[in-house]
CSV table of C-alpha atoms in Angstrom, one decimal:
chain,number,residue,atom,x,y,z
A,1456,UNK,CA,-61.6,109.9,120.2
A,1457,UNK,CA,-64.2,112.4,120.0
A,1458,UNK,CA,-67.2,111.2,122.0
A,1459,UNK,CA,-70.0,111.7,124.7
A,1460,UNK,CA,-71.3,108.7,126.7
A,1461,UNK,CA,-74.3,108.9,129.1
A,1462,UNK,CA,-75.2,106.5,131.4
A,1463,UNK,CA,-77.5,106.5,134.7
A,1464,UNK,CA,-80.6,105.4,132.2
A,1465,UNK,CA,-82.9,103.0,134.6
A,1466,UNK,CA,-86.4,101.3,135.4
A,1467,UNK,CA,-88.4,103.6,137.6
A,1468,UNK,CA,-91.3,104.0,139.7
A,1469,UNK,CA,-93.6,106.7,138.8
A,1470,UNK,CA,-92.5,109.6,141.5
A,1471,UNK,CA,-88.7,108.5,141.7
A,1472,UNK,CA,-86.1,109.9,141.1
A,1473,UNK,CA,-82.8,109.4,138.4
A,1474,UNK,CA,-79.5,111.2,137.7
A,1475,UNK,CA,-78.3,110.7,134.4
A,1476,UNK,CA,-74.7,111.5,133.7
A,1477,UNK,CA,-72.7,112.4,130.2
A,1478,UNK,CA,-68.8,112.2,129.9
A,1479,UNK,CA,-67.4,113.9,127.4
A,1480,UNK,CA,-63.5,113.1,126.1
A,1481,UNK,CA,-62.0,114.0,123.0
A,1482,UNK,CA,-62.1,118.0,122.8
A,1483,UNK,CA,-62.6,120.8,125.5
A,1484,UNK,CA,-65.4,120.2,126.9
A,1485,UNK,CA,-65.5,123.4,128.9
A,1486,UNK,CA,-65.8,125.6,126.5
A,1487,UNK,CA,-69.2,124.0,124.8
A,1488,UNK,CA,-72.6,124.6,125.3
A,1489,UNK,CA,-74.5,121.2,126.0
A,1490,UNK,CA,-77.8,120.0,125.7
A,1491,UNK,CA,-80.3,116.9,126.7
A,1492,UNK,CA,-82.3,115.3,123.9
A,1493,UNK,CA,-85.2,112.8,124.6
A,1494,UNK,CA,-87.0,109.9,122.3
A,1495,UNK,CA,-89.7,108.3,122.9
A,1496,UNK,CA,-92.4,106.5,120.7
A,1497,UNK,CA,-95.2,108.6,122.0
A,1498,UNK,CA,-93.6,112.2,122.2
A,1499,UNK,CA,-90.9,111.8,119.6
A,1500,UNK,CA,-87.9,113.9,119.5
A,1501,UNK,CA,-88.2,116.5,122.7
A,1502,UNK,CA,-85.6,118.9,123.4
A,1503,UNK,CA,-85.3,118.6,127.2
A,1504,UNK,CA,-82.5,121.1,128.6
A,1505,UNK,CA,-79.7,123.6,127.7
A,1506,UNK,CA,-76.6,124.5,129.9
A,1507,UNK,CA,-74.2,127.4,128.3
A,1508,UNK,CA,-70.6,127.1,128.9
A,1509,UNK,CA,-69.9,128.3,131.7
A,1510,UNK,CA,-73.1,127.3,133.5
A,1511,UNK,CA,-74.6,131.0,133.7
A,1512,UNK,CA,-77.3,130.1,131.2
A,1513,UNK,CA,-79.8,127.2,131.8
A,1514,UNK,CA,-83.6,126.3,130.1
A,1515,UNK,CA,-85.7,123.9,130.4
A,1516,UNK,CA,-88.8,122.6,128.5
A,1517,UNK,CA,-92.2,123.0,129.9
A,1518,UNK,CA,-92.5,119.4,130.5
A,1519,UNK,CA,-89.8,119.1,132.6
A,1520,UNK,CA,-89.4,122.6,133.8
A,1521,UNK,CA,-89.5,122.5,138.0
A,1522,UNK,CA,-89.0,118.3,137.7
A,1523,UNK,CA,-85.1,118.0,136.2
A,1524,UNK,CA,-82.0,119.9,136.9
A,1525,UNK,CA,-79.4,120.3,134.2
A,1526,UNK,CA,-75.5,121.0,135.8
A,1527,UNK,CA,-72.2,120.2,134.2
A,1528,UNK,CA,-68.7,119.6,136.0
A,1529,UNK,CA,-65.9,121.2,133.9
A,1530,UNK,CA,-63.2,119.7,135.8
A,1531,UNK,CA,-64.9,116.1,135.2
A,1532,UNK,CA,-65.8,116.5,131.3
A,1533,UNK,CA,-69.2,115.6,132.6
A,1534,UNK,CA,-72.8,116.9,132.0
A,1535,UNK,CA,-75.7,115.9,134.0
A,1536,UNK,CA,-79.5,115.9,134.5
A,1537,UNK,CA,-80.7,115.3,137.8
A,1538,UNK,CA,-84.7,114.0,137.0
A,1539,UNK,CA,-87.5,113.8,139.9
A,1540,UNK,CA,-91.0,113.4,140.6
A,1541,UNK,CA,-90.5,110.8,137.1
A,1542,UNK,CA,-93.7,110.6,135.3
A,1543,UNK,CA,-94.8,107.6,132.9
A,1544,UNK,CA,-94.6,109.9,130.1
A,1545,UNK,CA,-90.5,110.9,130.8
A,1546,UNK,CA,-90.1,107.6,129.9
A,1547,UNK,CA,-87.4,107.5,126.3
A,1548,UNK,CA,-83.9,107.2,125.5
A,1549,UNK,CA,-82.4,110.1,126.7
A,1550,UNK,CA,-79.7,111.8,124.5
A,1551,UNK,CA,-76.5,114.7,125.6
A,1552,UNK,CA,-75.8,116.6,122.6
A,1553,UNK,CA,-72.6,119.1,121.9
A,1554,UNK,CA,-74.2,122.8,120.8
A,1555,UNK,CA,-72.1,125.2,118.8
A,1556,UNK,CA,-73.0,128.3,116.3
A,1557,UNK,CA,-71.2,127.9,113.0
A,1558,UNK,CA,-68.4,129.8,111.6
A,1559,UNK,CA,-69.7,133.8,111.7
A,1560,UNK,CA,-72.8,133.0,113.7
A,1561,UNK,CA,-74.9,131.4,110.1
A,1562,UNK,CA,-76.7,128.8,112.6
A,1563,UNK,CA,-76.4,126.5,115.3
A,1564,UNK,CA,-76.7,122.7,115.5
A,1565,UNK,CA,-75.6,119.7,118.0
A,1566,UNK,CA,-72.7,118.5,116.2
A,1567,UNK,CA,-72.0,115.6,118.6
A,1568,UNK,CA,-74.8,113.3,120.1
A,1569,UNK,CA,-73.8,110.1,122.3
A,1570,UNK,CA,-75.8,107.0,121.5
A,1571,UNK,CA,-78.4,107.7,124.4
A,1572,UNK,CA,-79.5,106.0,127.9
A,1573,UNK,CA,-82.9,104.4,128.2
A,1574,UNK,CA,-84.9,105.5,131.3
A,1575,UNK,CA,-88.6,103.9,131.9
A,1576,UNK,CA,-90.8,105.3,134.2
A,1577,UNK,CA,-93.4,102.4,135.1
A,1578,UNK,CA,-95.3,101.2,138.0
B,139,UNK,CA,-92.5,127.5,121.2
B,140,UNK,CA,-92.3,127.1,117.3
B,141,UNK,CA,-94.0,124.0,116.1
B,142,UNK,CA,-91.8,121.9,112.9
B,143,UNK,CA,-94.2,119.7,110.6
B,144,UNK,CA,-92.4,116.8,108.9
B,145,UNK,CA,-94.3,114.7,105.4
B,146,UNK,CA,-94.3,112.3,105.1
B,147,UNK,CA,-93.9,110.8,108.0
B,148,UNK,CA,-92.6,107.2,106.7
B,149,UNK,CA,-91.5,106.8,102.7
B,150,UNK,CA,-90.8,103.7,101.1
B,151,UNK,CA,-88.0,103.8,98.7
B,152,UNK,CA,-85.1,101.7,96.7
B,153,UNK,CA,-81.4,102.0,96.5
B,154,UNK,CA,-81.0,104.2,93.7
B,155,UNK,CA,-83.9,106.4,94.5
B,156,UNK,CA,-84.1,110.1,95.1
B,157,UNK,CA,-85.8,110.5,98.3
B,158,UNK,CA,-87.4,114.2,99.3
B,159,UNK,CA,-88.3,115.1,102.7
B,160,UNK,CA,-90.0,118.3,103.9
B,161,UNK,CA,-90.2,120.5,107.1
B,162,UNK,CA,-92.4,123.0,107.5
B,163,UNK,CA,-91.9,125.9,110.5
B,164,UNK,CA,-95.0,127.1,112.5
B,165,UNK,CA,-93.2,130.5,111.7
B,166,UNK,CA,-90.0,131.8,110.1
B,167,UNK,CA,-86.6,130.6,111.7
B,168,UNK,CA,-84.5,132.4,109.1
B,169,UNK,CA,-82.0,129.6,108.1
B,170,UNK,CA,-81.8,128.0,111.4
B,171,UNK,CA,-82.7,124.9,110.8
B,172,UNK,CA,-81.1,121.3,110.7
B,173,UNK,CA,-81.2,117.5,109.9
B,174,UNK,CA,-79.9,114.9,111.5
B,175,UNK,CA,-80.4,111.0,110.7
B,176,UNK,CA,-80.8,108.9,113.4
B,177,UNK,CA,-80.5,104.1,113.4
B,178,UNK,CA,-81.2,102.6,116.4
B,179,UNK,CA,-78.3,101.5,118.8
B,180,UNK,CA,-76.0,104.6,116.8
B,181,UNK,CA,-75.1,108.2,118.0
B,182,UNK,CA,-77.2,110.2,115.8
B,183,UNK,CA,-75.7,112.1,113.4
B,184,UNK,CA,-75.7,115.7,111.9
B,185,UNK,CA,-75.9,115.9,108.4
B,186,UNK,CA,-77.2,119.7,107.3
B,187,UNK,CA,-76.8,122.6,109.2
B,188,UNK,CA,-78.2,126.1,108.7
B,189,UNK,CA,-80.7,125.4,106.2
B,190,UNK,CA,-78.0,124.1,103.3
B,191,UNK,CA,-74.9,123.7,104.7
B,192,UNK,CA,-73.1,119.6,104.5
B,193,UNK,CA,-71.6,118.5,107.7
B,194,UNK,CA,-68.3,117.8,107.5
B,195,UNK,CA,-67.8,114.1,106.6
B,196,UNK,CA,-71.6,114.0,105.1
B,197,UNK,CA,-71.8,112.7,101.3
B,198,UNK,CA,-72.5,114.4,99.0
B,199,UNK,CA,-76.2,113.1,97.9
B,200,UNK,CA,-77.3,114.2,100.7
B,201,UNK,CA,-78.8,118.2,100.2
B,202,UNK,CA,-80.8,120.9,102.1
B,203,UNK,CA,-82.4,123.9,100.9
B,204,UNK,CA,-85.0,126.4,101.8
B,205,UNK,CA,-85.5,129.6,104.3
B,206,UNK,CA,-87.9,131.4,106.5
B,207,UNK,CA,-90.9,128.3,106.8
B,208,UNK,CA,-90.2,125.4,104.0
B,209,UNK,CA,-87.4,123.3,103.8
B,210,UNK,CA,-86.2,120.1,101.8
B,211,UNK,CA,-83.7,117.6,102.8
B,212,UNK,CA,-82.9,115.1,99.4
B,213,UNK,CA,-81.0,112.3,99.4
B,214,UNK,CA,-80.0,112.4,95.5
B,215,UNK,CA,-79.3,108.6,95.1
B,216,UNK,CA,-80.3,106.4,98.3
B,217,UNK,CA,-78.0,104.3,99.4
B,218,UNK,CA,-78.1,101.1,101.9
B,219,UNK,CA,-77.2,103.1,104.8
B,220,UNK,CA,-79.4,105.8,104.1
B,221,UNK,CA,-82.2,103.4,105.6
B,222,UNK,CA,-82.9,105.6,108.7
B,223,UNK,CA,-85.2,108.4,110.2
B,224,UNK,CA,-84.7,111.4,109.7
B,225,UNK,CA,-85.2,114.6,111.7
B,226,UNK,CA,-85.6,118.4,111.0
B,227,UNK,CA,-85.0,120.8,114.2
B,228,UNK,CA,-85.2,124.9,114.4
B,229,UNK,CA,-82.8,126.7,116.6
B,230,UNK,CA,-83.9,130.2,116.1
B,231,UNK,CA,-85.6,129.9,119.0
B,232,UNK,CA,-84.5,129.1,122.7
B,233,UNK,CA,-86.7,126.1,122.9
B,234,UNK,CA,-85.1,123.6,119.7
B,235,UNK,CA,-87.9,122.0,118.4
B,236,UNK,CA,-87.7,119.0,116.3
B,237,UNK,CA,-89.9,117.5,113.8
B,238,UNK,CA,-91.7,114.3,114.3
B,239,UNK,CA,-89.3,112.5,112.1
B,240,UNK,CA,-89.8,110.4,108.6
B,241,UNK,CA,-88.6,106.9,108.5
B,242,UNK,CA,-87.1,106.1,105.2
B,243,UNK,CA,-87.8,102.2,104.7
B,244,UNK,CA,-87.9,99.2,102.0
């Protein structure tokens, strides 16, 4: 089956520290650019984090940018998002999405989402 | 980073009912732009991709349109499962913003 699972989601302290992880099964996972997705009630749907391919190509959002580290393990079919210095407001169900450009470049979407891990920052 | 406007934010609606939802682009993103229904507890799910184009899979009452700054998704004839929010997103730019969603409800 065609799927991504994430998992790692957790109650925090403000300042901590989380590594979410993403395993992906069902298609070549190697040759896909990945994303992180975050919901929460007060920001909404954020885009967090891209990782190209081949890992050669990473970006972050502002809000994270210097705080989470996005990497990916080919050989494991796994994505991840290593999160510190956790703020109350990272708090949201966090999201790893499949990216791909449509047939002759005419856009580019996530295709594949996993049903998210919840992650609360709180003192 | 490009900012995507979303009215109404919550609609009330019937089985049966054709149900209109707009995004609006801070500026133009050509046709790269998408929407995606999301239900609590589910994966969330793409239904149109570059501006007009059905998923694979999607039904057929479901429709996007537009270019450049406006865009439309309509759901032709709500159905049960239709009962969801809704999200537009740009990816014309490196940052993929999303719209604030619209919740489609009873």
């Amino acid at each position: 089956e065609v799927q991504l699972v994430e998992s790692g989601g957790a109650l925090e302290l403000p300042g901590g520290s989380l590594r979410l992880s993403c395993a992906a099964s069902g298609f070549n996972f190697s040759t896909y650019e990945m994303d992180w997705v975050r919901q929460s009630p007060g920001r909404g749907l954020e885009w967090v984090s891209y990782i190209s391919a081949g890992s050669a190509a990473i970006y972050y959002a502002d809000s994270v940018k210097g705080r989470f580290t996005i990497s990916r393990d080919n050989a494991k079919n796994s994505l991840y998002l290593q999160m510190n210095s956790l703020r109350v407001e990272d708090t949201g169900v966090y999201y790893c999405a499949r990216d791909r450009w449509g047939a002759g470049h005419t856009g580019r979407y996530f295709d594949l989402w996993g049903r998210g891990t919840p992650v609360t920052v709180s003192s | 980073d490009i900012q995507m406007t979303q009215s109404p934010s919550s609609l009330s609606a019937a089985v049966g009912d054709r149900v209109t939802i707009i995004c609006r682009a801070s500026r133009s993103v050509s046709s790269f732009l998408n929407w995606y229904q999301f239900k609590p507890g589910e994966a969330p799910k793409l239904l149109i991709f570059a501006a007009s184009t059905l998923q694979s899979g999607v039904p057929s009452r479901f429709a996007g349109s537009g270019s450049e700054t406006e865009f439309t998704l309509t759901i032709s004839s709500l159905q049960p499962e239709d009962f969801a929010t809704y999200y537009c997103q740009q990816t014309y730019a490196t940052f993929r913003t999303f719209g604030q969603g619209t919740k489609v409800e009873t």
